[in-house]
PDB file of N, CA and C in Angstrom:
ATOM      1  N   UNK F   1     -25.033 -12.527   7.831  1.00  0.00           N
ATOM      2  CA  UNK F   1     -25.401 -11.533   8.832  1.00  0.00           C
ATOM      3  C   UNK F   1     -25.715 -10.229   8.122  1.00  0.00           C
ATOM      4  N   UNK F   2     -27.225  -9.846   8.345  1.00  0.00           N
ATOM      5  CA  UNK F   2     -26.830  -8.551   7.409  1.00  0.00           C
ATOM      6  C   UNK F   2     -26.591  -7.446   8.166  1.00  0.00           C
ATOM      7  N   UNK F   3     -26.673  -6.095   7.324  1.00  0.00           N
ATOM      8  CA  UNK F   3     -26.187  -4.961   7.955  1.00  0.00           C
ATOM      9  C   UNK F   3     -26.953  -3.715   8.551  1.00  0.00           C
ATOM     10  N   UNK F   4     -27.345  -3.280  10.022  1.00  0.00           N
ATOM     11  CA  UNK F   4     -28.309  -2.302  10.089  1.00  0.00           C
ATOM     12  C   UNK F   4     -27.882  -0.623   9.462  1.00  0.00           C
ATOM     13  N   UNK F   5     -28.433  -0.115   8.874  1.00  0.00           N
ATOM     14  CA  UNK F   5     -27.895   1.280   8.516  1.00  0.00           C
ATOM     15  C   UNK F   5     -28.437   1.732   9.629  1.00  0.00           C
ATOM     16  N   UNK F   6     -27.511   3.263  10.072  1.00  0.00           N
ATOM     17  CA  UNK F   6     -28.421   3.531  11.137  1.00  0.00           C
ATOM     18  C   UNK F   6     -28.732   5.033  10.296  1.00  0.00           C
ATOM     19  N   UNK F   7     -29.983   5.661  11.564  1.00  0.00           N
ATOM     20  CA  UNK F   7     -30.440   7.000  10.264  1.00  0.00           C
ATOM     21  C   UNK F   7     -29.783   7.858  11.032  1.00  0.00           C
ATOM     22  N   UNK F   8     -29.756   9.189  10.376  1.00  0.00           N
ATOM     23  CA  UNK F   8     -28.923  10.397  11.000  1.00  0.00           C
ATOM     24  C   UNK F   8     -28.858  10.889  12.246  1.00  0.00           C
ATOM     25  N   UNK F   9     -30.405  10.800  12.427  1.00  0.00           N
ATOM     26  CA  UNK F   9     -30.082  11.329  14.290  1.00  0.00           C
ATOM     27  C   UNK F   9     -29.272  10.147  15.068  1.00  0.00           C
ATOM     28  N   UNK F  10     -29.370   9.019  14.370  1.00  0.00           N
ATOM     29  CA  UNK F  10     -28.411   7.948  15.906  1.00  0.00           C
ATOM     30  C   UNK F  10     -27.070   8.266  15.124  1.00  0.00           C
ATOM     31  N   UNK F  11     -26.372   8.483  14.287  1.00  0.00           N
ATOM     32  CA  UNK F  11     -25.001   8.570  13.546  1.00  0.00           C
ATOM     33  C   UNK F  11     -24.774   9.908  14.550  1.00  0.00           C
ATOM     34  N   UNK F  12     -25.514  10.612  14.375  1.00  0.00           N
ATOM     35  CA  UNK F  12     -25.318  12.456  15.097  1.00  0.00           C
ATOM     36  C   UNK F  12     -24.961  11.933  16.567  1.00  0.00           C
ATOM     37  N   UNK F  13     -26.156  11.224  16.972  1.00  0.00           N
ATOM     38  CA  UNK F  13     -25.945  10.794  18.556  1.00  0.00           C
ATOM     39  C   UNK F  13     -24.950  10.135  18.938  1.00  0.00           C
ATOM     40  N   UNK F  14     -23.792   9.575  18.142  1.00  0.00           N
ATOM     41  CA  UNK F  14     -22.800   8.688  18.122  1.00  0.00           C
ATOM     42  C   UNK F  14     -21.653   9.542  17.966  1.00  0.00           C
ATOM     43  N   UNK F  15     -21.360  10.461  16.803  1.00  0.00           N
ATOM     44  CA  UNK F  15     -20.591  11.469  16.559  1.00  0.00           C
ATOM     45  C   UNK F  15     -20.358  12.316  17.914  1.00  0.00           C
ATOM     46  N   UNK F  16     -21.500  13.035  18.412  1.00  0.00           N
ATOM     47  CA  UNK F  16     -20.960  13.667  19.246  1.00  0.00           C
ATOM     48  C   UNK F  16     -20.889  13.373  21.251  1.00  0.00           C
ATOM     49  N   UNK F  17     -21.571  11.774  21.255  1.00  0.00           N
ATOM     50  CA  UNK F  17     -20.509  11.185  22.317  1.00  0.00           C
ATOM     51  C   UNK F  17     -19.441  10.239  22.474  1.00  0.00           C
ATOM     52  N   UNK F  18     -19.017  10.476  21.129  1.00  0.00           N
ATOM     53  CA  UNK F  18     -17.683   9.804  20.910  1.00  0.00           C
ATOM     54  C   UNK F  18     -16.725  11.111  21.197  1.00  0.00           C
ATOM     55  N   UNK F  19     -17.278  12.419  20.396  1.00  0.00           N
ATOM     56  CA  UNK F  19     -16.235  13.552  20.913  1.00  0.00           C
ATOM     57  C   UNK F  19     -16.334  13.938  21.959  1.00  0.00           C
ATOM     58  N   UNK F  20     -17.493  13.896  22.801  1.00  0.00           N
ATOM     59  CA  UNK F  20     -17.318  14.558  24.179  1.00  0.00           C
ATOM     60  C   UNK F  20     -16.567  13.280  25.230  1.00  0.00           C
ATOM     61  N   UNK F  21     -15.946  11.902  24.745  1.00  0.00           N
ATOM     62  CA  UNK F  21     -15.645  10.914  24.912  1.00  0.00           C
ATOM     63  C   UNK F  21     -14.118  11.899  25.090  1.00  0.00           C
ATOM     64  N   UNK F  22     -14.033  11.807  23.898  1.00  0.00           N
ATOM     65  CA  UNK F  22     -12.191  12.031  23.426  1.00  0.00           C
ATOM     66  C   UNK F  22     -12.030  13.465  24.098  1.00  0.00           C
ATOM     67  N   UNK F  23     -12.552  14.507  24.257  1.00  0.00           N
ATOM     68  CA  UNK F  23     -12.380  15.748  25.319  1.00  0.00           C
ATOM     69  C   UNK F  23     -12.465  15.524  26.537  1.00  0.00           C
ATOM     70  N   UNK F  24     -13.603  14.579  26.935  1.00  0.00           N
ATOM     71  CA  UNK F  24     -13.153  14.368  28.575  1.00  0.00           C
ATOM     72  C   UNK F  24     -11.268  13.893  28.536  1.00  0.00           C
ATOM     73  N   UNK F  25     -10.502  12.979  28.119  1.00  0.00           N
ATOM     74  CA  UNK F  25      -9.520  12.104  28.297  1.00  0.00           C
ATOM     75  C   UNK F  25      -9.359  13.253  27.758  1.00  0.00           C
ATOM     76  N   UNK F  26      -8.975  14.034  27.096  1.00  0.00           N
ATOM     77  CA  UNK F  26      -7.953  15.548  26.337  1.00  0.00           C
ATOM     78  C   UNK F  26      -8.044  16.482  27.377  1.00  0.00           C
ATOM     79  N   UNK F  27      -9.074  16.365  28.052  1.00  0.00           N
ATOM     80  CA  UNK F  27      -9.140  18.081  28.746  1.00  0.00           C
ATOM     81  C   UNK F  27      -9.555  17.916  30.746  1.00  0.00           C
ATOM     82  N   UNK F  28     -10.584  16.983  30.775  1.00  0.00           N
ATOM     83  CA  UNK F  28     -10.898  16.740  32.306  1.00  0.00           C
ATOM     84  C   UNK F  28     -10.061  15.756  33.010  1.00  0.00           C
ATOM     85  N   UNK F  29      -9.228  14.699  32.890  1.00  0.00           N
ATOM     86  CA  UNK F  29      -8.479  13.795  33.189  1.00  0.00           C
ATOM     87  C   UNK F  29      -7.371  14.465  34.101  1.00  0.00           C
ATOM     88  N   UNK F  30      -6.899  13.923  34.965  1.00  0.00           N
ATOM     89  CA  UNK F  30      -5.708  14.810  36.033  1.00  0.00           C
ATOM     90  C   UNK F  30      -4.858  14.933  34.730  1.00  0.00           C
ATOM     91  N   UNK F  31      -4.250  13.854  34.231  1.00  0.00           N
ATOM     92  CA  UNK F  31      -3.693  13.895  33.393  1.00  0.00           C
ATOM     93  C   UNK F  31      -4.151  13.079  31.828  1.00  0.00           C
ATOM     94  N   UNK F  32      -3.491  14.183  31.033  1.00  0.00           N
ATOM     95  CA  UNK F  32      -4.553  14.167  29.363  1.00  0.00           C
ATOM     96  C   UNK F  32      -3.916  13.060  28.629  1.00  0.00           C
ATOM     97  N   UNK F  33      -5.010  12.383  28.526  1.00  0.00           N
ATOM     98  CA  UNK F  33      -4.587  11.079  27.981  1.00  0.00           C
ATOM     99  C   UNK F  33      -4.781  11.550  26.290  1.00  0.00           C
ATOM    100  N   UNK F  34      -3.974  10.965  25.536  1.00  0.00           N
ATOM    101  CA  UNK F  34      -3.738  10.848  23.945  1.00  0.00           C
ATOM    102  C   UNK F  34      -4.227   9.579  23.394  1.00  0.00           C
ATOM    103  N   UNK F  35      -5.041   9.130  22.657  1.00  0.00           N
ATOM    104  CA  UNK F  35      -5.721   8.425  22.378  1.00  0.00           C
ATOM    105  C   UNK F  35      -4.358   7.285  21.569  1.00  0.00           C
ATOM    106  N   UNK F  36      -4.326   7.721  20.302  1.00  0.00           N
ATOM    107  CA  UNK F  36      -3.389   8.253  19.286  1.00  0.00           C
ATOM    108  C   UNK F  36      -3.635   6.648  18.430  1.00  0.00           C
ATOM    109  N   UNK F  37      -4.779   6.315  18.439  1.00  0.00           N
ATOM    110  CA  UNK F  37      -5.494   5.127  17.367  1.00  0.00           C
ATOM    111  C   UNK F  37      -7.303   5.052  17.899  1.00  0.00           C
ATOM    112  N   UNK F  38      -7.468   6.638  17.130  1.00  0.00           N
ATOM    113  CA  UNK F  38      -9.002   6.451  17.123  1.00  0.00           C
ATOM    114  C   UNK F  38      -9.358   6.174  15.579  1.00  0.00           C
ATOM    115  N   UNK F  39     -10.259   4.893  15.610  1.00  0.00           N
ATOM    116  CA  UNK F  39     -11.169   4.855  14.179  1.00  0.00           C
ATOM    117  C   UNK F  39     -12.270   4.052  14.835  1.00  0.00           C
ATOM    118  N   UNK F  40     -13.006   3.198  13.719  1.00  0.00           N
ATOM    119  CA  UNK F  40     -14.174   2.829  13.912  1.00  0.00           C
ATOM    120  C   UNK F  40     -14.151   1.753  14.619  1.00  0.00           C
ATOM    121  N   UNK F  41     -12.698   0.991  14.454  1.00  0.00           N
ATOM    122  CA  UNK F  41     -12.981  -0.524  15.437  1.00  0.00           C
ATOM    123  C   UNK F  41     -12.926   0.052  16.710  1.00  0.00           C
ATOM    124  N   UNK F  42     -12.399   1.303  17.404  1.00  0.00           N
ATOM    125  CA  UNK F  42     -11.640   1.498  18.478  1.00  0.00           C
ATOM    126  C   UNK F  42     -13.043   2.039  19.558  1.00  0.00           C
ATOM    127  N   UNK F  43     -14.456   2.238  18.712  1.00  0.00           N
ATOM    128  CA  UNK F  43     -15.642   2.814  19.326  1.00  0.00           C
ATOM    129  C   UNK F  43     -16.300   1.781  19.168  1.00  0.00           C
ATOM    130  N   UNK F  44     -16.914   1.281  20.710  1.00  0.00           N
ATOM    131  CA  UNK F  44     -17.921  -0.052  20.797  1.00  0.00           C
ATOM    132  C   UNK F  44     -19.149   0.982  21.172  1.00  0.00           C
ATOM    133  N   UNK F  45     -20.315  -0.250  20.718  1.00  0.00           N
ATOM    134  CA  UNK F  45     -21.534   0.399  21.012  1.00  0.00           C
ATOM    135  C   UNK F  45     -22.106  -0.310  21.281  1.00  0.00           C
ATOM    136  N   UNK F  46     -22.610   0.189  22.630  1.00  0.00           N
ATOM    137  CA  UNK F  46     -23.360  -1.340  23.202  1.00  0.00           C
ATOM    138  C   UNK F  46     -25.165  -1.166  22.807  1.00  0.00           C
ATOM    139  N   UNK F  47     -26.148  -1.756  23.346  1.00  0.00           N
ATOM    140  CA  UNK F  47     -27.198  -1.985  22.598  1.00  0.00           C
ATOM    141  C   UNK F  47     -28.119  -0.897  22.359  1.00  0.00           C
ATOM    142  N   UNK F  48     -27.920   0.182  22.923  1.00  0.00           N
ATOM    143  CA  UNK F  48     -28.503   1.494  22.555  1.00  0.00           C
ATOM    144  C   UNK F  48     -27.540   2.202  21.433  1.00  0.00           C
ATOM    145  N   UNK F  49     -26.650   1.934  21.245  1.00  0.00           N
ATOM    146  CA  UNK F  49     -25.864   2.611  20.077  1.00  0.00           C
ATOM    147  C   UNK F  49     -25.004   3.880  20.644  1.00  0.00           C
ATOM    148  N   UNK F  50     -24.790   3.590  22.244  1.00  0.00           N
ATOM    149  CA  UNK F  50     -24.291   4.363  23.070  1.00  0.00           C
ATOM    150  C   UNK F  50     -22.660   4.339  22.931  1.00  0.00           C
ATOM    151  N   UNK F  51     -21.549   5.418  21.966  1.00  0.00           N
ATOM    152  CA  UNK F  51     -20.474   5.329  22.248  1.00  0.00           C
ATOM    153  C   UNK F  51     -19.878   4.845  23.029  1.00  0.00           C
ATOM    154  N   UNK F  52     -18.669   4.073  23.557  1.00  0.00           N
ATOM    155  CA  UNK F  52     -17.428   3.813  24.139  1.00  0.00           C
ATOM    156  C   UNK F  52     -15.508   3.704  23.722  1.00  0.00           C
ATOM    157  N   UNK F  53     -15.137   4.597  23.762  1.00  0.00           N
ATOM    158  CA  UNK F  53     -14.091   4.966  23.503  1.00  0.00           C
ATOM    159  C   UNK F  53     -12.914   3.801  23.851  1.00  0.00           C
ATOM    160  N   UNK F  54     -12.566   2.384  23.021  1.00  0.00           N
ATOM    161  CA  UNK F  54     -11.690   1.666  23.289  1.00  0.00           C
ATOM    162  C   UNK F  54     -10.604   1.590  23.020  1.00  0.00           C
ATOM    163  N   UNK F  55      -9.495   0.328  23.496  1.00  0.00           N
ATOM    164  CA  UNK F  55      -8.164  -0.162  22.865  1.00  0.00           C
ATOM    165  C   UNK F  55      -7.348   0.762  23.614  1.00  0.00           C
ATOM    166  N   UNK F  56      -6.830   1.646  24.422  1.00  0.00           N
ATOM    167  CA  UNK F  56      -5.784   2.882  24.765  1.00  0.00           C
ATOM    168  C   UNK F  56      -4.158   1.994  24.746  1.00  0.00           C
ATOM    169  N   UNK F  57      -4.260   0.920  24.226  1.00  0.00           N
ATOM    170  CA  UNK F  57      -3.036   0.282  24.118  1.00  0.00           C
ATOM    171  C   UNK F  57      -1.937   0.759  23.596  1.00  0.00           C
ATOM    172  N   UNK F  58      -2.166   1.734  22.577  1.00  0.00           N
ATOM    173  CA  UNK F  58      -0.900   2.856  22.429  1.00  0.00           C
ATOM    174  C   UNK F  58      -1.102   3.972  22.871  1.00  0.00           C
ATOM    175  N   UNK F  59      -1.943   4.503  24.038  1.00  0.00           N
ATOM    176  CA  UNK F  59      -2.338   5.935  24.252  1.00  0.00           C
ATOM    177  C   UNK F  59      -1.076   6.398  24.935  1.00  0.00           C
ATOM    178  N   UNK F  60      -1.097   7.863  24.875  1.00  0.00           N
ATOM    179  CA  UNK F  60      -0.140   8.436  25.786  1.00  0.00           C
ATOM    180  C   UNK F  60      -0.500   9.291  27.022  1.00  0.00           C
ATOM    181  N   UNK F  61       0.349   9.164  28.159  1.00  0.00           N
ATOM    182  CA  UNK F  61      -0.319  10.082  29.044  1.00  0.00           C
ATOM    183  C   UNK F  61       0.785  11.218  29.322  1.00  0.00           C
ATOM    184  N   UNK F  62      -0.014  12.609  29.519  1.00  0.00           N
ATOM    185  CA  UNK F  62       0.489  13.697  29.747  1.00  0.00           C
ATOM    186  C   UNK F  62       0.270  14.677  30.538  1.00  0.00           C
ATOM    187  N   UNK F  63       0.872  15.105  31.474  1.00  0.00           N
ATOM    188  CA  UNK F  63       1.069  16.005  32.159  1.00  0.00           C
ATOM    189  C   UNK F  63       0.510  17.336  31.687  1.00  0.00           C
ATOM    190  N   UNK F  64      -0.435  17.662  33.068  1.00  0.00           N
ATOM    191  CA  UNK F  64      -1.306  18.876  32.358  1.00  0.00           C
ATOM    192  C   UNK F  64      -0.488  20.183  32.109  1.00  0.00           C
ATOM    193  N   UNK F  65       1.149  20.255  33.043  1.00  0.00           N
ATOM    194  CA  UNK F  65       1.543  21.249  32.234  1.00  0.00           C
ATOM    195  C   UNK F  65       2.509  20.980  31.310  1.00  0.00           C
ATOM    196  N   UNK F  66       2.113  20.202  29.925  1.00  0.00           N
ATOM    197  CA  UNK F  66       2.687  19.421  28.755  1.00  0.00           C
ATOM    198  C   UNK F  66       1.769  19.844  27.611  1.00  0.00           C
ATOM    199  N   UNK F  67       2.081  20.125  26.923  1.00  0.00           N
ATOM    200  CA  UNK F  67       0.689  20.351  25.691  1.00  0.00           C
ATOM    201  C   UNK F  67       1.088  19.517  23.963  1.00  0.00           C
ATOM    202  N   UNK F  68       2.855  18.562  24.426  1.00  0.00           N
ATOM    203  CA  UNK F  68       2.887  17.971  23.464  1.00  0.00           C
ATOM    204  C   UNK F  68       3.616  16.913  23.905  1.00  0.00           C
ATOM    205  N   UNK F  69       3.618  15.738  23.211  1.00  0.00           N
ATOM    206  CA  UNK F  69       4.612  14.464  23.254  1.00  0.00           C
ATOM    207  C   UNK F  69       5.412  14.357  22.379  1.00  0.00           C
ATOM    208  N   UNK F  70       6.860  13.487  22.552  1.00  0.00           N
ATOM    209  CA  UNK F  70       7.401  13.320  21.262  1.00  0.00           C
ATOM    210  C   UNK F  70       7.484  11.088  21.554  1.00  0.00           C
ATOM    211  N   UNK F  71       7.131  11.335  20.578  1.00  0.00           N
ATOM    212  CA  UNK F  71       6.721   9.244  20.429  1.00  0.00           C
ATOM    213  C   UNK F  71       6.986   8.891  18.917  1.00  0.00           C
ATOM    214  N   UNK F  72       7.389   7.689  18.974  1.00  0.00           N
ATOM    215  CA  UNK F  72       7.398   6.748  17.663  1.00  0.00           C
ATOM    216  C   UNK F  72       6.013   6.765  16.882  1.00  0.00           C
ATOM    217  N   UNK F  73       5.742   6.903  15.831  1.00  0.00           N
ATOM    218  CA  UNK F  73       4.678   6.999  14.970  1.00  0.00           C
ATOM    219  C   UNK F  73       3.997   5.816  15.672  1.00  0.00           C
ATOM    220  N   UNK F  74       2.793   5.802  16.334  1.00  0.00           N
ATOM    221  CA  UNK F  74       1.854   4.904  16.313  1.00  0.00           C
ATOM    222  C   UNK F  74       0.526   4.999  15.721  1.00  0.00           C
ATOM    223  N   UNK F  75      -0.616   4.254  15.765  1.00  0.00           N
ATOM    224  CA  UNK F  75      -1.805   3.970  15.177  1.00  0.00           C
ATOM    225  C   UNK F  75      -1.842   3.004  13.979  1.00  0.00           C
ATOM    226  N   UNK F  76      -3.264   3.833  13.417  1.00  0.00           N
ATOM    227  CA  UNK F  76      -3.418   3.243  12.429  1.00  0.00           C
ATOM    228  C   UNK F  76      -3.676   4.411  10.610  1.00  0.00           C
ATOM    229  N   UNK F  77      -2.674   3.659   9.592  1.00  0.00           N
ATOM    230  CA  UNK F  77      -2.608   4.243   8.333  1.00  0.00           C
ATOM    231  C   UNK F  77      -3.859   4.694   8.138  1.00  0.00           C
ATOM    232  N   UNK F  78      -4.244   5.793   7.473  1.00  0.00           N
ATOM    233  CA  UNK F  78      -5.128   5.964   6.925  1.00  0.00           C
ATOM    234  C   UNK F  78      -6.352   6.887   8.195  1.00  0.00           C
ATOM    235  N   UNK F  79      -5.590   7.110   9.428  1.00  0.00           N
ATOM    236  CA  UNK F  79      -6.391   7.820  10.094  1.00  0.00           C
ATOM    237  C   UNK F  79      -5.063   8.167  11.049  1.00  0.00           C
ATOM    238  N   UNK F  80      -3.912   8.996  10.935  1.00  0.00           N
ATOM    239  CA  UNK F  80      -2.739   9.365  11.213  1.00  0.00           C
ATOM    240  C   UNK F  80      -2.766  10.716  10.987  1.00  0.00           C
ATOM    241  N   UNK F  81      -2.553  11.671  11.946  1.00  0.00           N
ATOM    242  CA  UNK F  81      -2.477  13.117  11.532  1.00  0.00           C
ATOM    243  C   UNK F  81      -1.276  13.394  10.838  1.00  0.00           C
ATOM    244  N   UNK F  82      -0.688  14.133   9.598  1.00  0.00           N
ATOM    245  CA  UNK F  82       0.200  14.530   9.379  1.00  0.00           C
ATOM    246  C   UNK F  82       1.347  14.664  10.080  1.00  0.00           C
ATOM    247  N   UNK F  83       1.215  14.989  11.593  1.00  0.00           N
ATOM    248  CA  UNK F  83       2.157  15.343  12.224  1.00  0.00           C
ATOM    249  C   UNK F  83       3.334  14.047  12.568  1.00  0.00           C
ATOM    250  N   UNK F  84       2.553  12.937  12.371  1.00  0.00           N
ATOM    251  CA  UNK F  84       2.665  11.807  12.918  1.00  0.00           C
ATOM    252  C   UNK F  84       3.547  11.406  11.774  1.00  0.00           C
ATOM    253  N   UNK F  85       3.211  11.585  10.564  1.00  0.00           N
ATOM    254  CA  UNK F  85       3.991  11.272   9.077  1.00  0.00           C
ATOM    255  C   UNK F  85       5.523  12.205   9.157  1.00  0.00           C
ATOM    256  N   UNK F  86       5.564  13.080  10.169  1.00  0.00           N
ATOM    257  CA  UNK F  86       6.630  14.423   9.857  1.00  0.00           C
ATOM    258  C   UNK F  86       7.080  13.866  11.040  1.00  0.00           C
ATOM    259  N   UNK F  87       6.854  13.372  11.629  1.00  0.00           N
ATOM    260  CA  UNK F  87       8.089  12.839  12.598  1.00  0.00           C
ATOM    261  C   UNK F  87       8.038  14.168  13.894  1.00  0.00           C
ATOM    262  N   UNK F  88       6.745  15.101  14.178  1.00  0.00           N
ATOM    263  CA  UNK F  88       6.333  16.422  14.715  1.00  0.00           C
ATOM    264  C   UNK F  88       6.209  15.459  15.551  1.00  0.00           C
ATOM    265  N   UNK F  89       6.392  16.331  16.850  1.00  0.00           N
ATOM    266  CA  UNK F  89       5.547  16.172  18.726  1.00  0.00           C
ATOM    267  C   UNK F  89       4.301  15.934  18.303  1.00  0.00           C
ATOM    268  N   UNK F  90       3.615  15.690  19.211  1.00  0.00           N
ATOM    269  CA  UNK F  90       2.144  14.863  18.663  1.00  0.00           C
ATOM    270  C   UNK F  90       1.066  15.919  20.337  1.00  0.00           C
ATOM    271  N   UNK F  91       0.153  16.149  19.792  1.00  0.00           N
ATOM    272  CA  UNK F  91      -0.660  17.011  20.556  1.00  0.00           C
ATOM    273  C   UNK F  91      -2.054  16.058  20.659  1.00  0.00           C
ATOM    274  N   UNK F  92      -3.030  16.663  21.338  1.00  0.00           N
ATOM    275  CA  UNK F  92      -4.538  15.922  21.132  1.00  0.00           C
ATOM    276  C   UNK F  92      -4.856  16.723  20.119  1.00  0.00           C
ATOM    277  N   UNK F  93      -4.347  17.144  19.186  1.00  0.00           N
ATOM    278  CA  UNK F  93      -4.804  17.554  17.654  1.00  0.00           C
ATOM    279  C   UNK F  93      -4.924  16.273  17.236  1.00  0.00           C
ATOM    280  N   UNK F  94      -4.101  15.302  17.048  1.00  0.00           N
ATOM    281  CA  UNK F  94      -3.361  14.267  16.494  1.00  0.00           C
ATOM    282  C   UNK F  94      -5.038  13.603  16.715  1.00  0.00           C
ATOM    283  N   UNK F  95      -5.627  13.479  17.949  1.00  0.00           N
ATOM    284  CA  UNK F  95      -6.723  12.503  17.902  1.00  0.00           C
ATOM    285  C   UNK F  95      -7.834  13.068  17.389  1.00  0.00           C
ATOM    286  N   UNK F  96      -7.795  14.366  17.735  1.00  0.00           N
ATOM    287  CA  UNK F  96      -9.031  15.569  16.821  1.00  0.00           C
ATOM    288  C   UNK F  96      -8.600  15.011  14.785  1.00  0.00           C
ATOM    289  N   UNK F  97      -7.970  15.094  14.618  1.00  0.00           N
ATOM    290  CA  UNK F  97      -7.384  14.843  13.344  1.00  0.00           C
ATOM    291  C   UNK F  97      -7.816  13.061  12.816  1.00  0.00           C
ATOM    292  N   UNK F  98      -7.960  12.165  13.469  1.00  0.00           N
ATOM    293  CA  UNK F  98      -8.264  11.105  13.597  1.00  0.00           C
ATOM    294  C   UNK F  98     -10.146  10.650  13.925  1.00  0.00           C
ATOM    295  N   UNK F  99     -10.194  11.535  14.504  1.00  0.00           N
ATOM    296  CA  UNK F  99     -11.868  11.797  14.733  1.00  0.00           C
ATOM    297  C   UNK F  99     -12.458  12.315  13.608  1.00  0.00           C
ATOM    298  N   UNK F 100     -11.789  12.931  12.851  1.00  0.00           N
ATOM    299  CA  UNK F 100     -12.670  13.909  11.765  1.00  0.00           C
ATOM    300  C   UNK F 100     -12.360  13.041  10.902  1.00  0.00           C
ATOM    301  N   UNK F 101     -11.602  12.135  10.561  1.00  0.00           N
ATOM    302  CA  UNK F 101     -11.172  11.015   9.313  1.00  0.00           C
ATOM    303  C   UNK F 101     -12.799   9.860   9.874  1.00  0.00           C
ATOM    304  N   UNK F 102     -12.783   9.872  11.309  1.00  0.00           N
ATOM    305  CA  UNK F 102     -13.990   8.637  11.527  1.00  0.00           C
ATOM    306  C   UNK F 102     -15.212   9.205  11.315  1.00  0.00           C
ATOM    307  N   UNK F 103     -15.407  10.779  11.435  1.00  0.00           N
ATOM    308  CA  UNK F 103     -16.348  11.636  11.082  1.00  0.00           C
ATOM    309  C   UNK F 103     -17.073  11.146   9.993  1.00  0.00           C
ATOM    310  N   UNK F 104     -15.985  11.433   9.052  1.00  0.00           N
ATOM    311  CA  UNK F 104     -15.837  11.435   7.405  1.00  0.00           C
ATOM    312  C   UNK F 104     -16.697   9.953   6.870  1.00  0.00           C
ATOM    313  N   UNK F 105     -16.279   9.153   8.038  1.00  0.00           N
ATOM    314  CA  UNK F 105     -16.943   7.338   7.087  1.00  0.00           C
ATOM    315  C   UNK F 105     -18.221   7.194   8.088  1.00  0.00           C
ATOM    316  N   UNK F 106     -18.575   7.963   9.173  1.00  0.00           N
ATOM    317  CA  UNK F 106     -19.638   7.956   9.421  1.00  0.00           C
ATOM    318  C   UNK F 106     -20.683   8.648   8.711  1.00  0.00           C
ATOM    319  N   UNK F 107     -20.324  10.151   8.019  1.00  0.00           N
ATOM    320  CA  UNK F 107     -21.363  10.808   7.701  1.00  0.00           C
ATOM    321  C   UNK F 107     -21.245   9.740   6.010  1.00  0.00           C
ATOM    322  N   UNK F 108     -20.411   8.870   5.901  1.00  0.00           N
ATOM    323  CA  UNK F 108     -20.655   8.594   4.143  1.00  0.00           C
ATOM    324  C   UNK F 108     -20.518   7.306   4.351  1.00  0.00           C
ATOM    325  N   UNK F 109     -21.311   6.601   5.354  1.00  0.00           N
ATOM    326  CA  UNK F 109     -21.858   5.521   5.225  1.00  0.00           C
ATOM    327  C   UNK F 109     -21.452   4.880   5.687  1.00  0.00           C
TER     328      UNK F 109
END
């Protein structure tokens, strides 16, 4: 099976409705859902290359007047905010922090 590269404007077009994905559930939701295992398996794209934000099987939900959780380290290694390693309350930083790690292997291939 081989592999399509895609070129910058569809990577760009992917990048930023995957984040306006993860801000709706952070910011418009009655209550703000925490992702808290975003990477690359967790975004499907169906045949336009149109983001979808999957898996919420460890997400957390929070009360809009809440601005942190305290939870057992979940996700996945290697795309874990620090806070998560320190044993810290966990914020939607935690998935902002996890987005910019998927950022990172989108803009480098």
């Amino acid at each position: 099976r081989s592999r399509q590269h895609l070129d910058w404007q569809t990577r760009f077009e992917i990048v930023m409705a995957t984040a306006q994905g993860i801000a709706y559930f952070h910011e418009q939701c009655r209550n703000r859902i925490i992702h808290c295992d975003i990477k690359p398996e967790n975004i499907l794209l169906d045949e336009n290359f149109c983001p979808k934000v999957s898996d919420f099987g460890l997400a957390k939900m929070m009360g809009r007047e809440h601005s942190q959780v305290v939870t057992m380290i979940r996700g996945t290694r290697g795309y874990l905010a620090p806070e998560w390693v320190s044993n810290r309350p966990i914020t939607v930083k935690a998935d902002v922090y996890s987005y910019g790690m998927l950022l990172l292997e989108i803009v480098g291939g």
